[in-house]
Short mmCIF file of C-alpha atoms in Angstrom, two decimals:
data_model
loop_
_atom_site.label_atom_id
_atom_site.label_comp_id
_atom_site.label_asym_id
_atom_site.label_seq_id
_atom_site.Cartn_x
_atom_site.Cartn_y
_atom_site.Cartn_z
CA UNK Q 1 19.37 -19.23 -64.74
CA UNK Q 2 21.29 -17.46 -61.98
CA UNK Q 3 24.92 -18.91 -60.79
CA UNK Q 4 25.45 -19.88 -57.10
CA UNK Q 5 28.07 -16.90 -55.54
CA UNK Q 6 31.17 -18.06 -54.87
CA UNK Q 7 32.63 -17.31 -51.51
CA UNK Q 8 36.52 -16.47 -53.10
CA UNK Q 9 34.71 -15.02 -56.32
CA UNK Q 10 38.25 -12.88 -57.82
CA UNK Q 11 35.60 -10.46 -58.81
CA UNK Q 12 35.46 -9.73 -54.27
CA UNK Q 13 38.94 -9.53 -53.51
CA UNK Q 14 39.28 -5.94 -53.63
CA UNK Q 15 36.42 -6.04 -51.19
CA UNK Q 16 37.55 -8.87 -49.18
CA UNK Q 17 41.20 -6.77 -49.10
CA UNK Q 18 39.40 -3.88 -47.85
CA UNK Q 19 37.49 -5.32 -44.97
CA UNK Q 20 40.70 -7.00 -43.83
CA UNK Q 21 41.99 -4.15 -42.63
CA UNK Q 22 39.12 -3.62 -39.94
CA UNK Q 23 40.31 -6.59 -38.18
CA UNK Q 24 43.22 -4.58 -37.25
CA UNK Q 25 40.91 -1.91 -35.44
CA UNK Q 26 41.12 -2.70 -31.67
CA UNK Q 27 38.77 -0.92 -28.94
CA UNK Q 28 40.68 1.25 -26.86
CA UNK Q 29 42.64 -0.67 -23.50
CA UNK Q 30 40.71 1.42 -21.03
CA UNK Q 31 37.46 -0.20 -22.67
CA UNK Q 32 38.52 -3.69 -21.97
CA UNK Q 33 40.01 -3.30 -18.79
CA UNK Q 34 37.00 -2.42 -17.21
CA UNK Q 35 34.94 -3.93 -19.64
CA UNK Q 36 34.42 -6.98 -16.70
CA UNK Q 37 33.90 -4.67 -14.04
CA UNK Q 38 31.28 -2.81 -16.19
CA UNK Q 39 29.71 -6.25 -16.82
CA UNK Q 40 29.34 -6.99 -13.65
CA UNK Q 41 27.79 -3.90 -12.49
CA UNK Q 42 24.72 -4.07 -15.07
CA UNK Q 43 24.45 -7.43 -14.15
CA UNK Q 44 24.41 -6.48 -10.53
CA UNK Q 45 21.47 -3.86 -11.12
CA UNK Q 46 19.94 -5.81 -13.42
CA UNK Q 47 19.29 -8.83 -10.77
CA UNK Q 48 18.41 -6.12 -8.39
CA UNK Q 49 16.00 -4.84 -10.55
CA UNK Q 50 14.73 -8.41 -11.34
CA UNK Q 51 14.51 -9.30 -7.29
CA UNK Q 52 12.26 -5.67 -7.23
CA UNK Q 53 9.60 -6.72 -9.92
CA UNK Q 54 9.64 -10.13 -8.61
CA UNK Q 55 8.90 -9.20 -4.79
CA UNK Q 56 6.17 -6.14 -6.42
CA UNK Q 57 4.54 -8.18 -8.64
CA UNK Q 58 0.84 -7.43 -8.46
CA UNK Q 59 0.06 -11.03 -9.01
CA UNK Q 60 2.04 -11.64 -5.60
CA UNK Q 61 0.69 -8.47 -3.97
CA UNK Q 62 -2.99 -9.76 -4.60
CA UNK Q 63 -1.96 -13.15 -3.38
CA UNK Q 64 -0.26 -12.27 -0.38
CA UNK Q 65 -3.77 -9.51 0.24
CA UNK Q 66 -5.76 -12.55 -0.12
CA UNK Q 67 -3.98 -14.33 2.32
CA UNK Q 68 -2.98 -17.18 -0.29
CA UNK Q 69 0.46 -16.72 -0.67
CA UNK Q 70 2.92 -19.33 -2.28
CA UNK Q 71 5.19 -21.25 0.14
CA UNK Q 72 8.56 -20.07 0.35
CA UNK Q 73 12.06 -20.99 1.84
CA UNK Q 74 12.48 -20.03 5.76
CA UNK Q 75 15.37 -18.89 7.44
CA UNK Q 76 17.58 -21.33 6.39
CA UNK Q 77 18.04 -20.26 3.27
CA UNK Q 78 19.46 -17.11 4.26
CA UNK Q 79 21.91 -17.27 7.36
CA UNK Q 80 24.84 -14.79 6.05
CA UNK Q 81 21.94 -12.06 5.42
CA UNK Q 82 20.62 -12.89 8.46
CA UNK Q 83 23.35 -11.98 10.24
CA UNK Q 84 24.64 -9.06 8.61
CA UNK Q 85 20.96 -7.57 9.52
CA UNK Q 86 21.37 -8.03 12.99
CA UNK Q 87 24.14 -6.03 13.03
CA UNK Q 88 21.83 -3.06 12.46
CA UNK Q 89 20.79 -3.77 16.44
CA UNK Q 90 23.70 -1.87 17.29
CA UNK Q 91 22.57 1.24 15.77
CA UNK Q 92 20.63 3.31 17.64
CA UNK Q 93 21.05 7.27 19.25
CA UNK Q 94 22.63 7.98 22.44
CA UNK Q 95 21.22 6.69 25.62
CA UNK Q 96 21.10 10.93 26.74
CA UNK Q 97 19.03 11.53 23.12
CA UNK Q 98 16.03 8.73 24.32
CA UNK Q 99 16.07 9.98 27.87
CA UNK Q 100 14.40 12.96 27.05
CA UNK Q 101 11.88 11.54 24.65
CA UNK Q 102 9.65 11.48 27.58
CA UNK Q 103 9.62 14.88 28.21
CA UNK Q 104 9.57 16.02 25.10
CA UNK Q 105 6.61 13.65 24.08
CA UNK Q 106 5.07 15.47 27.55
CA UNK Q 107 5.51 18.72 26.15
CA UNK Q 108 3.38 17.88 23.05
CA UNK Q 109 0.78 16.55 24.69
CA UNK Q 110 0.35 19.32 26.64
CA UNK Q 111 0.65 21.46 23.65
CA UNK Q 112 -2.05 19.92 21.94
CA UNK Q 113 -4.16 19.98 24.56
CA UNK Q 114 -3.82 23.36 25.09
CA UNK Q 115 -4.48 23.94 21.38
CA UNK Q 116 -6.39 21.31 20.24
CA UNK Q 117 -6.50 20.25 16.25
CA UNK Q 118 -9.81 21.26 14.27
CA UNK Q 119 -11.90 19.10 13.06
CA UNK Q 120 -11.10 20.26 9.16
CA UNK Q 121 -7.32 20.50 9.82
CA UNK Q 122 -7.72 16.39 11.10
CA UNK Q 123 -9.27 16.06 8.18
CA UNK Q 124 -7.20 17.43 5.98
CA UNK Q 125 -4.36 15.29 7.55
CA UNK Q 126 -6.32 12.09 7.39
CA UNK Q 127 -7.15 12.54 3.38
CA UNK Q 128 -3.09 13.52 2.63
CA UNK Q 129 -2.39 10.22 4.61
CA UNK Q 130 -5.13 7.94 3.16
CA UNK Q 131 -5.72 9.34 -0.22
CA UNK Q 132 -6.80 6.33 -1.80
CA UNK Q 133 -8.93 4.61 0.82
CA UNK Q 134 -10.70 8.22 0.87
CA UNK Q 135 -11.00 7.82 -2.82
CA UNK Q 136 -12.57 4.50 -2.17
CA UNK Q 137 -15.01 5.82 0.01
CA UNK Q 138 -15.88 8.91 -2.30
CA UNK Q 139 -16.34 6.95 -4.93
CA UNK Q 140 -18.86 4.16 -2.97
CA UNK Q 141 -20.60 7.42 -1.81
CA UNK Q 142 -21.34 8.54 -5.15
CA UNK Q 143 -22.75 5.55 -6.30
CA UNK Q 144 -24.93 5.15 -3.27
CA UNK Q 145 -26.15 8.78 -3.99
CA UNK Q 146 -27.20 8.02 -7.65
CA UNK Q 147 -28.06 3.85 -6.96
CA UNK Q 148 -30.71 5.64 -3.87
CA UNK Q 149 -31.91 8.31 -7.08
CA UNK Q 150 -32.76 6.15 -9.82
CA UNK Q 151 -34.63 3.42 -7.20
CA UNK Q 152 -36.52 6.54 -5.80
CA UNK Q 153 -37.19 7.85 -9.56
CA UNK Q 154 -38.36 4.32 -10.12
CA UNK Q 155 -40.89 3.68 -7.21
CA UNK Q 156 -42.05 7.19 -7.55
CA UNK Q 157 -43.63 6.27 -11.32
CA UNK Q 158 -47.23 6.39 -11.40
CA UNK Q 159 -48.86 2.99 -12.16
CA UNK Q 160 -51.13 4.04 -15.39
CA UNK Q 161 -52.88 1.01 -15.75
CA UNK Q 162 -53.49 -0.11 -12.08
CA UNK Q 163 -55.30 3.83 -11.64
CA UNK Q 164 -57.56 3.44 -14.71
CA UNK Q 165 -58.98 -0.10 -13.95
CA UNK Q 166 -59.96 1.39 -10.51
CA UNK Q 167 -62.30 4.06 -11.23
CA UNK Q 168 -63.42 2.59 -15.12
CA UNK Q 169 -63.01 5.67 -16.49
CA UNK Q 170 -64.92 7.49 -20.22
CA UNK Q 171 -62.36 8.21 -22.04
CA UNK Q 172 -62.79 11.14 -24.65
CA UNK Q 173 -61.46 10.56 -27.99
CA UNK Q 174 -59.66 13.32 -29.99
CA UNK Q 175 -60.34 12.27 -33.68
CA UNK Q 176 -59.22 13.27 -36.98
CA UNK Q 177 -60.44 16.97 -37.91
CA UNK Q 178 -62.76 15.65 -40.16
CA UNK Q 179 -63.93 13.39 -37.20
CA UNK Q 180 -64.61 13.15 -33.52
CA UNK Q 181 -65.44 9.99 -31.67
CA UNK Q 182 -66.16 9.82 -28.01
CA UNK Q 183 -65.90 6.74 -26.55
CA UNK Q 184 -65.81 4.63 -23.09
CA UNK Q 185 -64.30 1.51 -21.67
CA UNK Q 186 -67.72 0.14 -22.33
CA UNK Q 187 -67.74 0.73 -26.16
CA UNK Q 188 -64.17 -0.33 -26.62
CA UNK Q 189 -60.90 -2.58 -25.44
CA UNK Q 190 -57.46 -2.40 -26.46
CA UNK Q 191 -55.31 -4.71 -27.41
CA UNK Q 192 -51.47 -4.60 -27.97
CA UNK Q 193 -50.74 -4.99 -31.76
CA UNK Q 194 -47.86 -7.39 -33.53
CA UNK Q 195 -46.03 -3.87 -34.02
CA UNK Q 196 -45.69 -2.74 -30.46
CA UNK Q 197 -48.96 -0.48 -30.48
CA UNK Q 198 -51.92 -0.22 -28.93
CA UNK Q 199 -54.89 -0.55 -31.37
CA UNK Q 200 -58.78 0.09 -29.97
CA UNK Q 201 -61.73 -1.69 -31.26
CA UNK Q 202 -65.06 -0.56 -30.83
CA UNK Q 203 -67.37 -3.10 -28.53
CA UNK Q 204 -68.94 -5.60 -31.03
CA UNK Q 205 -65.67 -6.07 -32.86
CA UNK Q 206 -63.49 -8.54 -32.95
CA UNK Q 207 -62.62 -8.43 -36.35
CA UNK Q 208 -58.76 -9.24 -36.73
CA UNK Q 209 -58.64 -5.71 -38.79
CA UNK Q 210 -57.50 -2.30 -37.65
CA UNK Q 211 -60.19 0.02 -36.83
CA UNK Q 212 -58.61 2.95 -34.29
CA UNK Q 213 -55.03 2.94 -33.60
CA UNK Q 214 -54.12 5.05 -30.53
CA UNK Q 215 -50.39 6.41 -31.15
CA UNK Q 216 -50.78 8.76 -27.93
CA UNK Q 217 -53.08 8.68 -25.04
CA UNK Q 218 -53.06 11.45 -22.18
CA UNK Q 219 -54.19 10.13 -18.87
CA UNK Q 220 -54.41 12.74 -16.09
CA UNK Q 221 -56.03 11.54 -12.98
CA UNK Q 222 -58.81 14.16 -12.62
CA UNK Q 223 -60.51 14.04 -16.38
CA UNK Q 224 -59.09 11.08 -17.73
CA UNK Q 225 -59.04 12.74 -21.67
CA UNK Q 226 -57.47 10.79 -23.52
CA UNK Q 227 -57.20 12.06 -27.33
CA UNK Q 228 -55.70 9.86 -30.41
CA UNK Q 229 -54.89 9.99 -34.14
CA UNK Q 230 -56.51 7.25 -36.49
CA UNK Y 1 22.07 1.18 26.51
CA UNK Y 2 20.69 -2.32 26.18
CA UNK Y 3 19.91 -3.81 22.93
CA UNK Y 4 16.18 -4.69 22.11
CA UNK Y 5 16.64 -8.15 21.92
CA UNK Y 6 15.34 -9.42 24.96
CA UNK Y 7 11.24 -11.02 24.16
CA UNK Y 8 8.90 -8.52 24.74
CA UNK Y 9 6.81 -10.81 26.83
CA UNK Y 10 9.87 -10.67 29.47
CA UNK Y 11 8.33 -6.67 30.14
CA UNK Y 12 5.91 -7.70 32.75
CA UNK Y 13 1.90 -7.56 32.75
CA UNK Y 14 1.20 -4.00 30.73
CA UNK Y 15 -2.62 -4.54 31.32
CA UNK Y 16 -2.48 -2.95 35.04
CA UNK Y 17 -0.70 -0.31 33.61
CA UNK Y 18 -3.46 0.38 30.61
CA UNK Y 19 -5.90 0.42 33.10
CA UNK Y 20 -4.09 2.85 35.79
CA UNK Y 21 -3.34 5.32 32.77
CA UNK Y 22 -7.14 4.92 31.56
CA UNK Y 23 -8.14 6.43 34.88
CA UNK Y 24 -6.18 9.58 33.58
CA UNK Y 25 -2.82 8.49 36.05
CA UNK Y 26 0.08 10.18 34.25
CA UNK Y 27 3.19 7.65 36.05
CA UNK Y 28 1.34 4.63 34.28
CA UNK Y 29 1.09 5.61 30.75
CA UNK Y 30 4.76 7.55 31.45
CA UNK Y 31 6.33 3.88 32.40
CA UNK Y 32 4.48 2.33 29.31
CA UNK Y 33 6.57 4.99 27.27
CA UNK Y 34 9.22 4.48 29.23
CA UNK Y 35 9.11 0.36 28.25
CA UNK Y 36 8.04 0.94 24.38
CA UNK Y 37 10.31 4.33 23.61
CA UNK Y 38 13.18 2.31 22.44
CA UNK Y 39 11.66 -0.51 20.33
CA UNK Y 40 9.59 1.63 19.21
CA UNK Y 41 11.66 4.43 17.96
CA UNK Y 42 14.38 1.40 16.85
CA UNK Y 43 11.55 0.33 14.52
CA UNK Y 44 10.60 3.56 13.22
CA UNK Y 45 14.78 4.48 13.11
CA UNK Y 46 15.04 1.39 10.77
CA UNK Y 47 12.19 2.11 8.65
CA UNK Y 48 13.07 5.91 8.05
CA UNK Y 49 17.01 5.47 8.36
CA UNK Y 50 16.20 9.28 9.99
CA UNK Y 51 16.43 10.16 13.35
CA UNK Y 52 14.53 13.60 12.81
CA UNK Y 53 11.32 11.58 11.61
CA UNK Y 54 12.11 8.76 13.69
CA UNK Y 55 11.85 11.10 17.00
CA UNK Y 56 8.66 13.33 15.18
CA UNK Y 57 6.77 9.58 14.61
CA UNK Y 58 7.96 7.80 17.82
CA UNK Y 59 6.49 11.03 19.50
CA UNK Y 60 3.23 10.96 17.09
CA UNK Y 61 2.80 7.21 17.64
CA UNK Y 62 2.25 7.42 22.02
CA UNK Y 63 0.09 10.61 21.43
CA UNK Y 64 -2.22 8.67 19.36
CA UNK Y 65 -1.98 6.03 21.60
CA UNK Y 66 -2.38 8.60 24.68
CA UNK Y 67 -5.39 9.79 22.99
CA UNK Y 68 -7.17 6.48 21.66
CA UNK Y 69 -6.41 4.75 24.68
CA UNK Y 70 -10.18 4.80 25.56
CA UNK Y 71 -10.22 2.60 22.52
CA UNK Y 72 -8.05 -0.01 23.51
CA UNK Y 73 -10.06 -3.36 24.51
CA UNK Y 74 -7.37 -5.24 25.04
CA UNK Y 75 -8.39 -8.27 22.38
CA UNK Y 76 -4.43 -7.74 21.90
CA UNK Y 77 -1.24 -7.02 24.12
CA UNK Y 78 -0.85 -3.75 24.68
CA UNK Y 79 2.65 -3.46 22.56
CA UNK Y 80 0.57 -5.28 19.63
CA UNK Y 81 -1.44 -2.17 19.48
CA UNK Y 82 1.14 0.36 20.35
CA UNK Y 83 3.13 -1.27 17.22
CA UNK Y 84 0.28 -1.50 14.79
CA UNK Y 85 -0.20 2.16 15.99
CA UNK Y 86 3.58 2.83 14.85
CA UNK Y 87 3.18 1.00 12.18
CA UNK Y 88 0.35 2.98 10.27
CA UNK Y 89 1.95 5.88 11.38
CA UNK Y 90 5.23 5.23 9.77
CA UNK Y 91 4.08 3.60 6.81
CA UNK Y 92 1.41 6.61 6.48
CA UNK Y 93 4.27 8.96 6.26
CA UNK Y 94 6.37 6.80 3.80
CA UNK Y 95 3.48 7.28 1.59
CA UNK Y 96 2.63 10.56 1.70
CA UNK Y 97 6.05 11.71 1.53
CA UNK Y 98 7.47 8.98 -0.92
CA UNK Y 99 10.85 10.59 -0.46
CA UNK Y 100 14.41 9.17 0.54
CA UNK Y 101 15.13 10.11 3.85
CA UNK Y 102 18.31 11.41 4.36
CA UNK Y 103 20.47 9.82 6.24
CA UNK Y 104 21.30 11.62 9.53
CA UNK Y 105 23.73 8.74 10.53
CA UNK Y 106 26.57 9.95 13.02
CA UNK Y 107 29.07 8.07 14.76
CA UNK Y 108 27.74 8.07 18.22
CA UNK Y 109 24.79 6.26 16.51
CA UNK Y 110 26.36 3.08 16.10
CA UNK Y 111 26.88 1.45 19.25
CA UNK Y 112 30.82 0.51 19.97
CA UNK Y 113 29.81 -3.06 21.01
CA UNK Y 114 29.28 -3.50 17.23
CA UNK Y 115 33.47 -3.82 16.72
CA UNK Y 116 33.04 -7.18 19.20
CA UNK Y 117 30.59 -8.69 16.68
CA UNK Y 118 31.83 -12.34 15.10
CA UNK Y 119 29.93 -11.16 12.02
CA UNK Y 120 31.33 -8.04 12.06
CA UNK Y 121 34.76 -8.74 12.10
CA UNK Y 122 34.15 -11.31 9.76
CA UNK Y 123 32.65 -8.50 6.82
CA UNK Y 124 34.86 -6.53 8.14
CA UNK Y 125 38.63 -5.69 9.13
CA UNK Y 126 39.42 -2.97 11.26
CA UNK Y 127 39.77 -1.88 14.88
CA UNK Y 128 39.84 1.38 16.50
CA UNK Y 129 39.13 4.17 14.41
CA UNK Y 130 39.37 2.18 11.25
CA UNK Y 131 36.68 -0.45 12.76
CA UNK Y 132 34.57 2.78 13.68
CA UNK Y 133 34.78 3.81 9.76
CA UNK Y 134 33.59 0.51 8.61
CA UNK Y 135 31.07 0.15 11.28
CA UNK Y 136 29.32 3.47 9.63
CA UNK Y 137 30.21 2.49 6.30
CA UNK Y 138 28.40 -1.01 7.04
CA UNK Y 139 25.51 0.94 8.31
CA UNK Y 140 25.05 2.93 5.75
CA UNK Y 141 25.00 0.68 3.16
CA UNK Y 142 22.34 -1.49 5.07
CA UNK Y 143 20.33 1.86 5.18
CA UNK Y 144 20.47 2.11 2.14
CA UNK Y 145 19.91 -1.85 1.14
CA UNK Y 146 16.40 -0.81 3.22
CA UNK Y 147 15.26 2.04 2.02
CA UNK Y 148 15.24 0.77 -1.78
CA UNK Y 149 12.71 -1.89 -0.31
CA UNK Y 150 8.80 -1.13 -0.62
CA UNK Y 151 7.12 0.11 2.91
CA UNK Y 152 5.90 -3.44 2.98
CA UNK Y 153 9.06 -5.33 2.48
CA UNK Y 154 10.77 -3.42 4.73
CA UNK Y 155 8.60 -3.32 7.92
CA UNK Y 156 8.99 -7.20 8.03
CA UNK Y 157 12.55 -7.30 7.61
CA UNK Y 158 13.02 -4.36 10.29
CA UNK Y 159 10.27 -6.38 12.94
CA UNK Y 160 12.08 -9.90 12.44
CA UNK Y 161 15.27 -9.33 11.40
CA UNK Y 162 16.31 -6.64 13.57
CA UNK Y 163 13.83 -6.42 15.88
CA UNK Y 164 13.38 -10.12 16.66
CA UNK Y 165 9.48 -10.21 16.80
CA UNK Y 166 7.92 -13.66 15.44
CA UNK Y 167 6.29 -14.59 12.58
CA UNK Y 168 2.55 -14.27 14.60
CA UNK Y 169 3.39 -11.38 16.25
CA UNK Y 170 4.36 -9.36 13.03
CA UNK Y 171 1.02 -11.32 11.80
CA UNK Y 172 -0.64 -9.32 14.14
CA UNK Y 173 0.85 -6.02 14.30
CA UNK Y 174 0.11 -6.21 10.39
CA UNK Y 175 -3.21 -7.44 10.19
CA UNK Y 176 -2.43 -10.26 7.93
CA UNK Y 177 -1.74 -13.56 7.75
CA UNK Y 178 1.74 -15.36 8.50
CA UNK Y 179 1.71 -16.67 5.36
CA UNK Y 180 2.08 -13.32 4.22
CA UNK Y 181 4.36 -12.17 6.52
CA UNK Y 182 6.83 -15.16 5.32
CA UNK Y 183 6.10 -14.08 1.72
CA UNK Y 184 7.13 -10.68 2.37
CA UNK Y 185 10.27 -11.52 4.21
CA UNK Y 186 11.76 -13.82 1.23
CA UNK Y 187 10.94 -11.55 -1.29
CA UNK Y 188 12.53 -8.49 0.72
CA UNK Y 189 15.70 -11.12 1.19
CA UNK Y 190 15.72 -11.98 -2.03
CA UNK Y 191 16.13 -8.21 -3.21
CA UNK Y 192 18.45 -7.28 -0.21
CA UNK Y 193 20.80 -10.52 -1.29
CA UNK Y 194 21.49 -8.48 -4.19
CA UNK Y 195 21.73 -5.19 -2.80
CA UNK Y 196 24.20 -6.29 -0.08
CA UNK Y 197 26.37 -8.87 -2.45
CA UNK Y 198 29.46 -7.42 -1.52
CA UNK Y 199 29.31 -8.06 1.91
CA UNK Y 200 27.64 -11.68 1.51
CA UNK Y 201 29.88 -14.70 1.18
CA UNK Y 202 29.76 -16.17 -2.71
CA UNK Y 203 27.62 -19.17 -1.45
CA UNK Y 204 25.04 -17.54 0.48
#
């Protein structure tokens, strides 16, 4: 049976002694002075930082693409900022730095008249400026290309069965070694077996039991050989 | 200089001009330059906080516009397409460069008229050269306030806030929905609350 710990146990004081004397250590005065200031700082970036993932959210972002984005408070809820923005009205360059804008812009066009841009150096410009709707558009090419392959690969597959009912063909069996059978449409049919093959039976039999089991047929459409193992 | 504050609808009919400068007469698209340089470069200005890129896009933006002008059917006013023209082209660059722009901000930049401002005296205290100081020193820091916002964010801040388009018309210029460009605009308030705390009264 184990005894409860006392908290003033005599068997602690020398601890208890010991540890006293770290409530005399103090952080140095600089630290607390700006302690506050330091506070307020972190706090500062840190709501910053909060106002940033709030306004990038990608939940917002896809909202606001979607055009289904939340309500929020107009103007009125922010008339100081308001105002301290407008103040950036009065920045602007000297009336003398705009007044030759129009001959400068002039002098450009003239320029690149002159000289038009190539084709490839356009371009070039237009993928470094749109790299990800040209991404987009590479990537809905690609799958076009290989979507317009596998349809063509798929209506280009000869139709096997449609070709052989046409022209009723005599189909020459390759037998066994020991044995060779030759035999027509007219001696035999085919049905699909339980297991996924295709078993023969000679005409006349309709007995539920295996007879020929075709495991590979060749069909070409000038001889029409067809040769199985059974 | 005059401020670009006045509607843009108070620019006269742009539509005769379109047409003269379709039938290749140089004055006509030269006065719609003339009408569109300043809002147009302000815009850009705002969303680069650099006048060397602002001048390089401003210039980019009529030249495409010089160019595609052929392509203009006028379903929209001509400075709706002019905009959405400067508006691709800026945000193109922002993206391909995804750098911070330096900050080319000199004194002549910021107009003296700014030291008359209520608001300004209000965030600030200073006259003379010491208002001058403070005026650049205010700038700056909204430059900077801006440029930490995304492209996105930014563009509807610079087109309403400073720029004093509406709600539609940034709609338009944008390609999306007002309800989007109202989404955009609180969340790029939200974050520039924060950035700009220090000059914002405790309440607000």
């Amino acid at each position: 049976m184990s005894q409860t710990p006392q908290p003033n146990d005599p068997q602690f004081d020398d601890l208890r002694r010991l540890l006293a004397m770290k409530r005399a250590e103090r952080p140095p005065q600089e630290t607390m002075d700006g302690f506050l200031d330091e506070f307020h700082k972190r706090l500062a970036n840190e709501q910053v930082a909060d106002a940033a993932r709030r306004a990038n959210s990608w939940w917002l972002r896809l909202r606001e693409r979607l055009g289904i984005a939340p309500a929020v408070p107009g103007d009125e809820a922010f008339p100081a900022l308001r105002r301290l923005l407008s103040l950036k009205r009065y920045e602007h360059p000297s009336p003398a730095y705009l007044d030759n804008f129009l001959m400068r812009l002039n002098r450009r066009l003239l320029a690149e008249q002159m000289h038009p841009v190539a084709f490839w150096a356009r371009l070039r410009e237009s993928l470094t400026e749109r790299p990800l709707a040209f991404a987009q558009v590479g990537v809905a090419f690609a799958l076009t290309f290989v979507l317009t392959i596998q349809f063509y690969n798929y209506w280009q597959r000869p139709d096997v069965s449609a070709t052989a009912q046409a022209s009723a063909p005599t189909i020459i069996a390759a037998a066994a070694p020991e044995r060779q059978v030759h035999v027509t449409y007219d001696d035999a049919h085919v049905v699909d077996a339980p297991d996924g093959s295709v078993v023969m039976l000679p005409a006349g039999v309709t007995h539920p039991h295996v007879h020929f089991v075709m495991d590979h047929v060749d069909f070409t459409p000038k001889v029409y050989a067809a040769s199985f193992n059974y | 200089m005059d401020l670009p504050t006045q509607p843009v609808s108070a620019l006269g009919d742009d539509a005769a001009l379109v047409e003269r400068a379709r039938a290749n007469d140089p004055a006509a698209f030269d006065e719609l330059v003339q009408r569109y340089k300043q809002r147009i470069y302000g815009t850009i200005y705002h969303m680069t906080s650099n006048h060397e890129d602002a001048n390089d896009l401003a210039q980019e933006t009529f030249i495409r516009a010089f160019k595609n002008l052929h392509r203009f059917k006028g379903d929209s006013s001509f400075y709706t397409w002019i905009y959405r023209i400067a508006v691709n082209t800026t945000i193109n660059f922002l993206n391909s460069h995804r750098r911070r722009s330096k900050n080319f901000l000199s004194l002549d930049d910021v107009d003296a008229r700014v030291q008359d401002d209520p608001d300004f005296i209000e965030r600030t205290s200073g006259e003379g050269p010491a208002g001058e100081v403070a005026a650049n020193e205010l700038m700056r820091q909204l430059n900077v306030a801006l440029q930490k916002l995304s492209p996105d964010h930014r563009l509807v801040v610079t087109l309403y806030d400073i720029q004093g388009l509406s709600h539609a018309e940034i709609a338009k210029i944008t390609n999306s929905s007002e309800g989007t460009v109202r989404s955009r605009l609180y969340y790029a308030r939200l974050q520039l609350q924060q950035l700009l705390k220090r000059y914002l009264p405790e309440k607000n």
